[in-house]
Tab-separated table of C-alpha atoms in Angstrom:
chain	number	residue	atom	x	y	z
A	1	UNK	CA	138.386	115.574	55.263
A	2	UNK	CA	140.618	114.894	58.344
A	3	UNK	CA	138.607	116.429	61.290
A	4	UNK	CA	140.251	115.443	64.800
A	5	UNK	CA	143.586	114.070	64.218
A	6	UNK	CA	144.997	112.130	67.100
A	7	UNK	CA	148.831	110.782	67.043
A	8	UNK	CA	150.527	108.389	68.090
A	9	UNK	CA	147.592	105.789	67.658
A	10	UNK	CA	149.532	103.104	69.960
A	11	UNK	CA	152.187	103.766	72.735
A	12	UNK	CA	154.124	101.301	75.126
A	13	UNK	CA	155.672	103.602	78.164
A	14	UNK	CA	157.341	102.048	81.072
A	15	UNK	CA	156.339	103.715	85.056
A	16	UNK	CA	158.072	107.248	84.864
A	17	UNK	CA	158.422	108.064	81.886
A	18	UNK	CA	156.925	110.884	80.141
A	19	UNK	CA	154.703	111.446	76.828
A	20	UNK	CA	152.831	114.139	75.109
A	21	UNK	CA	149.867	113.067	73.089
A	22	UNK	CA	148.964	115.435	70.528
A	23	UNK	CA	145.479	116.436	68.725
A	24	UNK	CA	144.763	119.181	66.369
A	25	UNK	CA	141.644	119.690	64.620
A	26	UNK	CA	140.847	121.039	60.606
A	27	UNK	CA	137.212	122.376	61.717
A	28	UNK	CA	137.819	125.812	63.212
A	29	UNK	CA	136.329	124.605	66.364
A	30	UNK	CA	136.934	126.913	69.632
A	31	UNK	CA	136.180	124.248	72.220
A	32	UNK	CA	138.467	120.723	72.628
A	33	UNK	CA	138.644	118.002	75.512
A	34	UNK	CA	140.492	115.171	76.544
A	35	UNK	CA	139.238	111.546	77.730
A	36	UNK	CA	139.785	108.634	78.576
A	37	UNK	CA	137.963	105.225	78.306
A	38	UNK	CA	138.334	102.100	80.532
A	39	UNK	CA	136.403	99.107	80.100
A	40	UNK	CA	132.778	99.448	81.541
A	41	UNK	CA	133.048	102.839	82.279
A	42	UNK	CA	132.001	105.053	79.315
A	43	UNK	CA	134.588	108.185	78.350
A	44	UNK	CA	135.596	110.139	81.733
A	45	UNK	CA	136.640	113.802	81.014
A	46	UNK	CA	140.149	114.639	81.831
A	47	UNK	CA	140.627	118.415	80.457
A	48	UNK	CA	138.937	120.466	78.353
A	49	UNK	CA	139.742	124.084	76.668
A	50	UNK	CA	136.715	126.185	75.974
A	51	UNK	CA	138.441	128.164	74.019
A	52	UNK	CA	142.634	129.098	73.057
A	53	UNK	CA	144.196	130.247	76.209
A	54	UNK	CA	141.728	128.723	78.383
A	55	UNK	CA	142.161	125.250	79.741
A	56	UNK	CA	139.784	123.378	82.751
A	57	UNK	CA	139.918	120.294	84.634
A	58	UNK	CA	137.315	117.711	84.226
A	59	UNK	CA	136.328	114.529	86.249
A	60	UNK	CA	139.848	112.731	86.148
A	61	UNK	CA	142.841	115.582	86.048
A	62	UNK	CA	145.134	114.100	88.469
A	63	UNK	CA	148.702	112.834	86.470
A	64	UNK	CA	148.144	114.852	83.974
A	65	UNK	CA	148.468	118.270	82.031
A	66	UNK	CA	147.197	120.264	79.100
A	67	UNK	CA	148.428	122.530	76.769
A	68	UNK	CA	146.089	124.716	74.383
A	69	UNK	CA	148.802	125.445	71.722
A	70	UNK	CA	146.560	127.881	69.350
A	71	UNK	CA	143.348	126.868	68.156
A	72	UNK	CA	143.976	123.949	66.150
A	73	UNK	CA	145.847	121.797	68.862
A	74	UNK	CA	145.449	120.651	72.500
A	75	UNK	CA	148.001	118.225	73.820
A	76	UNK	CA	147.505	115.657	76.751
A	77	UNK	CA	151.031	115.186	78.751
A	78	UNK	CA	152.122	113.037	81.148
A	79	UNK	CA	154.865	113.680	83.419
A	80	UNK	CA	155.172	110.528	85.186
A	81	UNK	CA	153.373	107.546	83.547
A	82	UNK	CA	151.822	104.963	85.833
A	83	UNK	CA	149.924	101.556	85.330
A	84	UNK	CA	146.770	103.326	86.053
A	85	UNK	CA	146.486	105.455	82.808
A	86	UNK	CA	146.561	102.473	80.715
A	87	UNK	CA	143.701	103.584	78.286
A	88	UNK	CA	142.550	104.402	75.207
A	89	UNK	CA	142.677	107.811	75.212
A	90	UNK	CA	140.596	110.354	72.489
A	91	UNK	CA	140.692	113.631	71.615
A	92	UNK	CA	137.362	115.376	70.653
A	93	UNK	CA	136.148	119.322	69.154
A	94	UNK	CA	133.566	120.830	69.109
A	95	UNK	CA	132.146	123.941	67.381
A	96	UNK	CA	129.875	126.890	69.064
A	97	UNK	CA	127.072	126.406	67.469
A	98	UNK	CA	125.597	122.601	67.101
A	99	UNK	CA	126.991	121.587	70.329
A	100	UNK	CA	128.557	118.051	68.934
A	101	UNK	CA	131.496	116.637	68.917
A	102	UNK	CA	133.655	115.509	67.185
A	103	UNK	CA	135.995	112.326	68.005
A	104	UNK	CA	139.783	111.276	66.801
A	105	UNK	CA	140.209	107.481	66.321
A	106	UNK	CA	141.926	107.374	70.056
A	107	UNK	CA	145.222	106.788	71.620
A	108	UNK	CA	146.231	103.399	72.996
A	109	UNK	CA	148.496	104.012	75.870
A	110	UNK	CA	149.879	100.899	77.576
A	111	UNK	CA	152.182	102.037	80.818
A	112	UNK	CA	154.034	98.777	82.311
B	1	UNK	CA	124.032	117.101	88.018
B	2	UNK	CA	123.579	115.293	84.964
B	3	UNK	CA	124.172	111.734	84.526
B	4	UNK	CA	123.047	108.635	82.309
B	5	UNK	CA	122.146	105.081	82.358
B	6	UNK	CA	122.227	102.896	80.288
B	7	UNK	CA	120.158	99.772	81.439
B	8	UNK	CA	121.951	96.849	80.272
B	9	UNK	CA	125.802	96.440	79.683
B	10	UNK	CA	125.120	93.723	76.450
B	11	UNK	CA	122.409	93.369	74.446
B	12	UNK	CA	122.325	90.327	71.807
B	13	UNK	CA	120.128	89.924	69.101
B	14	UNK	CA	119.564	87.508	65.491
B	15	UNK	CA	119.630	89.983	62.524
B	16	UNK	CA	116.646	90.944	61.283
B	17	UNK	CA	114.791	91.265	64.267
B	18	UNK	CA	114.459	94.739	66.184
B	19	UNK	CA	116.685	95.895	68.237
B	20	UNK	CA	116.088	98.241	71.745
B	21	UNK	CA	119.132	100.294	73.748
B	22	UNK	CA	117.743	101.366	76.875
B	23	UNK	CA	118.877	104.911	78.249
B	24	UNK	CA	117.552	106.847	81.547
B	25	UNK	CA	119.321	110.218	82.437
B	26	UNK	CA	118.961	113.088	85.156
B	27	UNK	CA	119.249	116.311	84.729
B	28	UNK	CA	118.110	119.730	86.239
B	29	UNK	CA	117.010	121.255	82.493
B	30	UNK	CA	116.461	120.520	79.254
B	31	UNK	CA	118.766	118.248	78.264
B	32	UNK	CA	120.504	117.694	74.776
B	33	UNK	CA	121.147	114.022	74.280
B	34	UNK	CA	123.219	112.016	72.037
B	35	UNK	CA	123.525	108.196	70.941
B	36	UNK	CA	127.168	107.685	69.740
B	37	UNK	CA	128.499	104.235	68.316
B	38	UNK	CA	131.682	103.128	68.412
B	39	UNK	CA	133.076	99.943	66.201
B	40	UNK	CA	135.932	97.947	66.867
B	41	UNK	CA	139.424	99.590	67.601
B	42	UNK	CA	137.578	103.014	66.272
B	43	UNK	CA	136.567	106.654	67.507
B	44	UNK	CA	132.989	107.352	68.514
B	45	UNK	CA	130.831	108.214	66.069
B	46	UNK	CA	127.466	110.761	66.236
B	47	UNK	CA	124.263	108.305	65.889
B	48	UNK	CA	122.130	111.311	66.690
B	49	UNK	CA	120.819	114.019	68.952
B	50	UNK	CA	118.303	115.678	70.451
B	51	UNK	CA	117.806	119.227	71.747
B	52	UNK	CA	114.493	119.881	72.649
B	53	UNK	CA	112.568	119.420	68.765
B	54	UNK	CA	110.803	116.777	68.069
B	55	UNK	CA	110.879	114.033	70.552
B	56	UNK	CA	111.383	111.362	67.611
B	57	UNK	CA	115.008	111.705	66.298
B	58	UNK	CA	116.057	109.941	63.347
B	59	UNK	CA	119.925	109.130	62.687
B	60	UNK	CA	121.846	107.267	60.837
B	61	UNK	CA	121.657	103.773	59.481
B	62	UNK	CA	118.075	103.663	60.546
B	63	UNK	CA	118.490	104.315	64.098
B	64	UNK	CA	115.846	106.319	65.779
B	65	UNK	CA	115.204	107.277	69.655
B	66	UNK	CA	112.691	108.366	71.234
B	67	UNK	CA	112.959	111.679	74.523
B	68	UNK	CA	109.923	110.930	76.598
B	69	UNK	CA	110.388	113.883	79.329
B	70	UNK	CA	107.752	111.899	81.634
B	71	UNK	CA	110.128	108.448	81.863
B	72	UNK	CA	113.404	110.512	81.622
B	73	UNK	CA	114.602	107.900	78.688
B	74	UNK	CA	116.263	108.218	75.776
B	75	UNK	CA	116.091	104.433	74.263
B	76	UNK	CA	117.772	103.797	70.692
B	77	UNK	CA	115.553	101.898	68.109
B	78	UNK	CA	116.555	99.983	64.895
B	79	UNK	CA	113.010	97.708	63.527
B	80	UNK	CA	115.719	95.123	61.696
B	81	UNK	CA	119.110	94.812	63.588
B	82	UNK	CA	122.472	93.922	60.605
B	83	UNK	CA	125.502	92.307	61.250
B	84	UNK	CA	127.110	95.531	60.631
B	85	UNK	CA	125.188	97.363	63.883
B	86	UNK	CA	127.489	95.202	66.050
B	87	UNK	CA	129.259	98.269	68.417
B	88	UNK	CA	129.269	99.436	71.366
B	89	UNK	CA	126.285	102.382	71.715
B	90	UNK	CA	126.414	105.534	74.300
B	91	UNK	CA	124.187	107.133	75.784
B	92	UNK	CA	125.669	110.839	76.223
B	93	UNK	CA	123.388	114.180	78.055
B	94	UNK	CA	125.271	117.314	77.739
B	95	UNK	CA	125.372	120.323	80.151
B	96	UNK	CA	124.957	122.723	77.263
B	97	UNK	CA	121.474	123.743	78.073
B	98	UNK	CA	122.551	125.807	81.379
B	99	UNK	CA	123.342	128.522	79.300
B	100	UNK	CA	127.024	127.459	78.963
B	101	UNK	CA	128.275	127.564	75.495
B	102	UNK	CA	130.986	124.662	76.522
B	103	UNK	CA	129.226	121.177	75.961
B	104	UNK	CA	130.389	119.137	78.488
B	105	UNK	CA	129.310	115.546	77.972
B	106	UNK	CA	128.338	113.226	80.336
B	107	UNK	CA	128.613	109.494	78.988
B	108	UNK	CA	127.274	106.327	80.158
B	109	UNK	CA	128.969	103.131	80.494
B	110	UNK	CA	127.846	101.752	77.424
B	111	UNK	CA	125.704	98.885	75.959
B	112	UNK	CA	127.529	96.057	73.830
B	113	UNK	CA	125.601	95.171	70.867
B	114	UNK	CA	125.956	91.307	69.153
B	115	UNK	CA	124.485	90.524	66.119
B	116	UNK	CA	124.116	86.702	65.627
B	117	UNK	CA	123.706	85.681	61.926
């Protein structure tokens, strides 16, 4: 009964340094994406993979990268951390068919 | 494009009495849209959805909203508001409907809901 697993669920990085947050799903979706969420601004898309092997940009790219490792997992990296991605960042599948998705309980990055 | 609104940023009401989340969105088609609520230090979770069935959708925990095409709204009902409904509430439209199998969402910024004993 897992569905989207996100890990870690808290994170203190200092400017610079580098993380990969990771996300795998137990639903046999094909599509997964990547936001973020600041206060008072809804979720903001940062990447999305339509499918294994394919990865896109969405509204806020910039600082960081994706990685479609096979169809269960999509990781979230970034190379250089900076104050501004402080977030709580979530992870989210979703199948072909019913068009919903599915959320993980979030990542809370703090970069100082 | 698409895009939502939600109308007001906190809404606070006594329990027992009704409760309204206001919602507009644009878009160039048939839209699906979504209400998802999200508690305390959690994920978001599905309230419900609508994709062009009937225009009354019924979710969970005796939510309901109601797609009038003419107003372009989407507002979330609940007749008796509990303590337990305090969240925050999206309103989400998704690009789905061009044809693209990818459902892209498109959130709003998100209504605050207090529940005052």
């Amino acid at each position: 009964n897992a569905g989207v697993t996100q890990t870690p669920k808290f994170q203190v990085l200092k400017t610079g340094q580098s993380m990969t947050l990771q996300c795998a799903q137990d639903m046999n979706h094909n599509s997964m994406y990547w936001y973020r969420q600041d206060p008072g601004m809804g979720l903001r898309l940062i990447y999305y993979s339509a499918s294994e092997g394919t990865t896109d940009k969405g509204e806020v790219p910039n600082g960081y990268n994706v990685s479609r490792l096979n169809k269960r997992e999509f990781s979230l990296r970034l190379e250089s951390a900076a104050p501004s991605q402080t977030s709580v960042y979530f992870c989210a599948s979703s199948g072909q068919r019913e068009n919903i998705q599915y959320f993980g309980a979030g990542t809370r990055l703090s970069v100082l | 494009a698409q895009s939502v609104t939600q109308l007001d940023s906190h809404v606070s009401v006594s329990e027992g009495t009704p409760v309204l989340l206001r919602c507009n969105y644009s878009s160039s088609y048939s839209p699906s849209l979504f209400w998802y609520v999200q508690h305390p230090n959690k994920g978001l979770q599905l309230l419900l959805k609508y994709t062009s069935a009937a225009t009354l959708v019924k979710g969970i925990n005796g939510f309901e909203a109601e797609f009038k095409k003419s107003e372009t709204s989407f507002h979330l009902t609940k007749p008796s508001a509990h303590m337990s409904d305090a969240a925050e509430y999206f309103c989400v439209v998704s690009d789905r409907g061009r044809g693209s199998t990818l459902g892209r969402l498109y959130f709003g910024r998100g209504t605050q809901l207090t529940v005052w004993p």
